[in-house]
mmCIF file of C-alpha atoms in Angstrom:
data_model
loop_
_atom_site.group_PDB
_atom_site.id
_atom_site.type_symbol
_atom_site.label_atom_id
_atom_site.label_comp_id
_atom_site.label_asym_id
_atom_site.label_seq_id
_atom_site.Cartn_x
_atom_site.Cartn_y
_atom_site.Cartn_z
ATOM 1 C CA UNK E 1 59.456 60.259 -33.143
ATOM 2 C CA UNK E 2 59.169 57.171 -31.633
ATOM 3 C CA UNK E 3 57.688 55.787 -28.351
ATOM 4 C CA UNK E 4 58.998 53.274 -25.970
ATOM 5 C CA UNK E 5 57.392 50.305 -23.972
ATOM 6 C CA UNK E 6 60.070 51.229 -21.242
ATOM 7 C CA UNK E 7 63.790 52.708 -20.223
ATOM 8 C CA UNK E 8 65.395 49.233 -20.955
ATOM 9 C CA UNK E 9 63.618 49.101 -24.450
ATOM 10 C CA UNK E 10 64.684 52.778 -25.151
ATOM 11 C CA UNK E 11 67.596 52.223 -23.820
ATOM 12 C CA UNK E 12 68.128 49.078 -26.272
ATOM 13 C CA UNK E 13 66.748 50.171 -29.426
ATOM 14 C CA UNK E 14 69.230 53.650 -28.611
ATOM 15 C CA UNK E 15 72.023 50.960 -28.725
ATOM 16 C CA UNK E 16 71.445 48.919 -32.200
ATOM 17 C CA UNK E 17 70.920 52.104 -34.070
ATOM 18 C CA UNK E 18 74.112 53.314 -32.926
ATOM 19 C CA UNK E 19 76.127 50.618 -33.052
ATOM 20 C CA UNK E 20 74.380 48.729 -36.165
ATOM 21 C CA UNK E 21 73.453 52.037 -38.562
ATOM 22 C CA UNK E 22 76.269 54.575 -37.007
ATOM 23 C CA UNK E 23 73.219 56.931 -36.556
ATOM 24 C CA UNK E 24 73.048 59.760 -34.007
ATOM 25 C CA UNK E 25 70.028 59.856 -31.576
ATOM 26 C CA UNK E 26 68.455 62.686 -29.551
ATOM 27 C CA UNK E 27 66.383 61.292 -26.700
ATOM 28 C CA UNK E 28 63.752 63.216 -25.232
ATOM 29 C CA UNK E 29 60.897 63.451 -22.750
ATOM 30 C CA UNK E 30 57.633 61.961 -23.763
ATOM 31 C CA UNK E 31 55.152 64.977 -24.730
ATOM 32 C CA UNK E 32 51.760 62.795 -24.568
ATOM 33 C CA UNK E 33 48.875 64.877 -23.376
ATOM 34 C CA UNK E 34 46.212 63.359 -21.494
ATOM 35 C CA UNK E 35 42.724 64.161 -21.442
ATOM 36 C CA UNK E 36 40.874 64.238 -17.736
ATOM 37 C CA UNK E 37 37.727 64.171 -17.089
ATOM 38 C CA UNK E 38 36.127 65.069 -13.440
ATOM 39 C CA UNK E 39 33.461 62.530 -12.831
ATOM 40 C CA UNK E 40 31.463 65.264 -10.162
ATOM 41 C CA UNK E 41 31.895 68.785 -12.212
ATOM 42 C CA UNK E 42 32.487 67.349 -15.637
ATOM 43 C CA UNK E 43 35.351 70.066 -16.193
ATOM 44 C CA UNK E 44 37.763 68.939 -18.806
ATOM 45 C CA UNK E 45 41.686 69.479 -18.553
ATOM 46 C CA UNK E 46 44.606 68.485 -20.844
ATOM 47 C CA UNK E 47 47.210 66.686 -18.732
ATOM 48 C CA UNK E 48 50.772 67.172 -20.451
ATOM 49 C CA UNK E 49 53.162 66.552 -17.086
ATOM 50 C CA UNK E 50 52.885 64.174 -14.285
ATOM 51 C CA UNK E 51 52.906 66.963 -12.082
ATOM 52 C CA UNK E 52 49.509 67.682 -13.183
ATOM 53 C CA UNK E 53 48.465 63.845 -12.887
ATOM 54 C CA UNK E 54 45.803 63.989 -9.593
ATOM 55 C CA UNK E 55 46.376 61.993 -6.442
ATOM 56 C CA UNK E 56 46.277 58.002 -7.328
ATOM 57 C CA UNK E 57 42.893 57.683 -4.675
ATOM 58 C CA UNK E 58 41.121 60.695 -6.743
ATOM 59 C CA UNK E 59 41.494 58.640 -9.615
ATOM 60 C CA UNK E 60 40.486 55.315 -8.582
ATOM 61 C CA UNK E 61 37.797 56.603 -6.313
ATOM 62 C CA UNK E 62 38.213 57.382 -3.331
ATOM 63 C CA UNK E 63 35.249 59.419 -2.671
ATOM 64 C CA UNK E 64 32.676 56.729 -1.918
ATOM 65 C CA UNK E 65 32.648 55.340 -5.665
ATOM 66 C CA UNK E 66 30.958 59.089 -7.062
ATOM 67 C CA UNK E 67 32.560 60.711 -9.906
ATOM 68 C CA UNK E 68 35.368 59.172 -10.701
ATOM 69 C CA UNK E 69 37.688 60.364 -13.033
ATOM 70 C CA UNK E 70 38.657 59.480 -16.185
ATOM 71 C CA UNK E 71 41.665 59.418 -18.041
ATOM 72 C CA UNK E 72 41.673 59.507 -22.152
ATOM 73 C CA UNK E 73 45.024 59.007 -23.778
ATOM 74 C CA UNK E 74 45.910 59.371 -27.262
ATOM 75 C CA UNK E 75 45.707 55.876 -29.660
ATOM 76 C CA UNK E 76 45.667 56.103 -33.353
ATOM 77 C CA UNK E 77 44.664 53.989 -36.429
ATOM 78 C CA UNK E 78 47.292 53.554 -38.990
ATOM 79 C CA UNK E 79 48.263 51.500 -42.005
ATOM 80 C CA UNK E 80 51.563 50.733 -42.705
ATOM 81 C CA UNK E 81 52.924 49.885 -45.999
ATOM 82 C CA UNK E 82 55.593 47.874 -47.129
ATOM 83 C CA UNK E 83 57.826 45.685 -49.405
ATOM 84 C CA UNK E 84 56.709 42.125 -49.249
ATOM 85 C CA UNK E 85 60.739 41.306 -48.961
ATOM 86 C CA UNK E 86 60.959 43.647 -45.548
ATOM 87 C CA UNK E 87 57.890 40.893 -43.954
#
């Protein structure tokens, strides 16, 4: 799996490992799940669509600056490791 800054970048990095490795690739939707928060309830839902993604004034407050929502998304911490000659 890998993730993409963009359709251009996908589109890109689809290109050089056809065309430089002869290798095969399956593109697919992104399946990222989002964590929201309702700033007035406090309820808690998973967001995996944009469909599900609320209205962009809910999020950015349109309801006189009181509970807001907020939006979580995945991040991780990771080392990688590798051959001094691949730097």
């Amino acid at each position: 799996k890998c993730g993409f800054l963009g359709l251009l970048h996908m589109e890109v990095f689809h290109q050089r490992l056809t065309d430089e490795f002869g290798m095969e690739v399956l593109a697919t939707t992104p399946q990222v799940p989002y964590i929201m928060e309702d700033g007035l309830s406090g309820a808690v839902t998973t967001l995996t669509s944009l469909a599900q993604w609320p209205a962009s004034t809910v999020v950015h407050g349109d309801r006189g600056g009181k509970g807001q929502h907020r939006i979580f998304e995945p991040m991780v911490t990771a080392t990688l490791l590798t051959p001094p000659e691949w730097l």
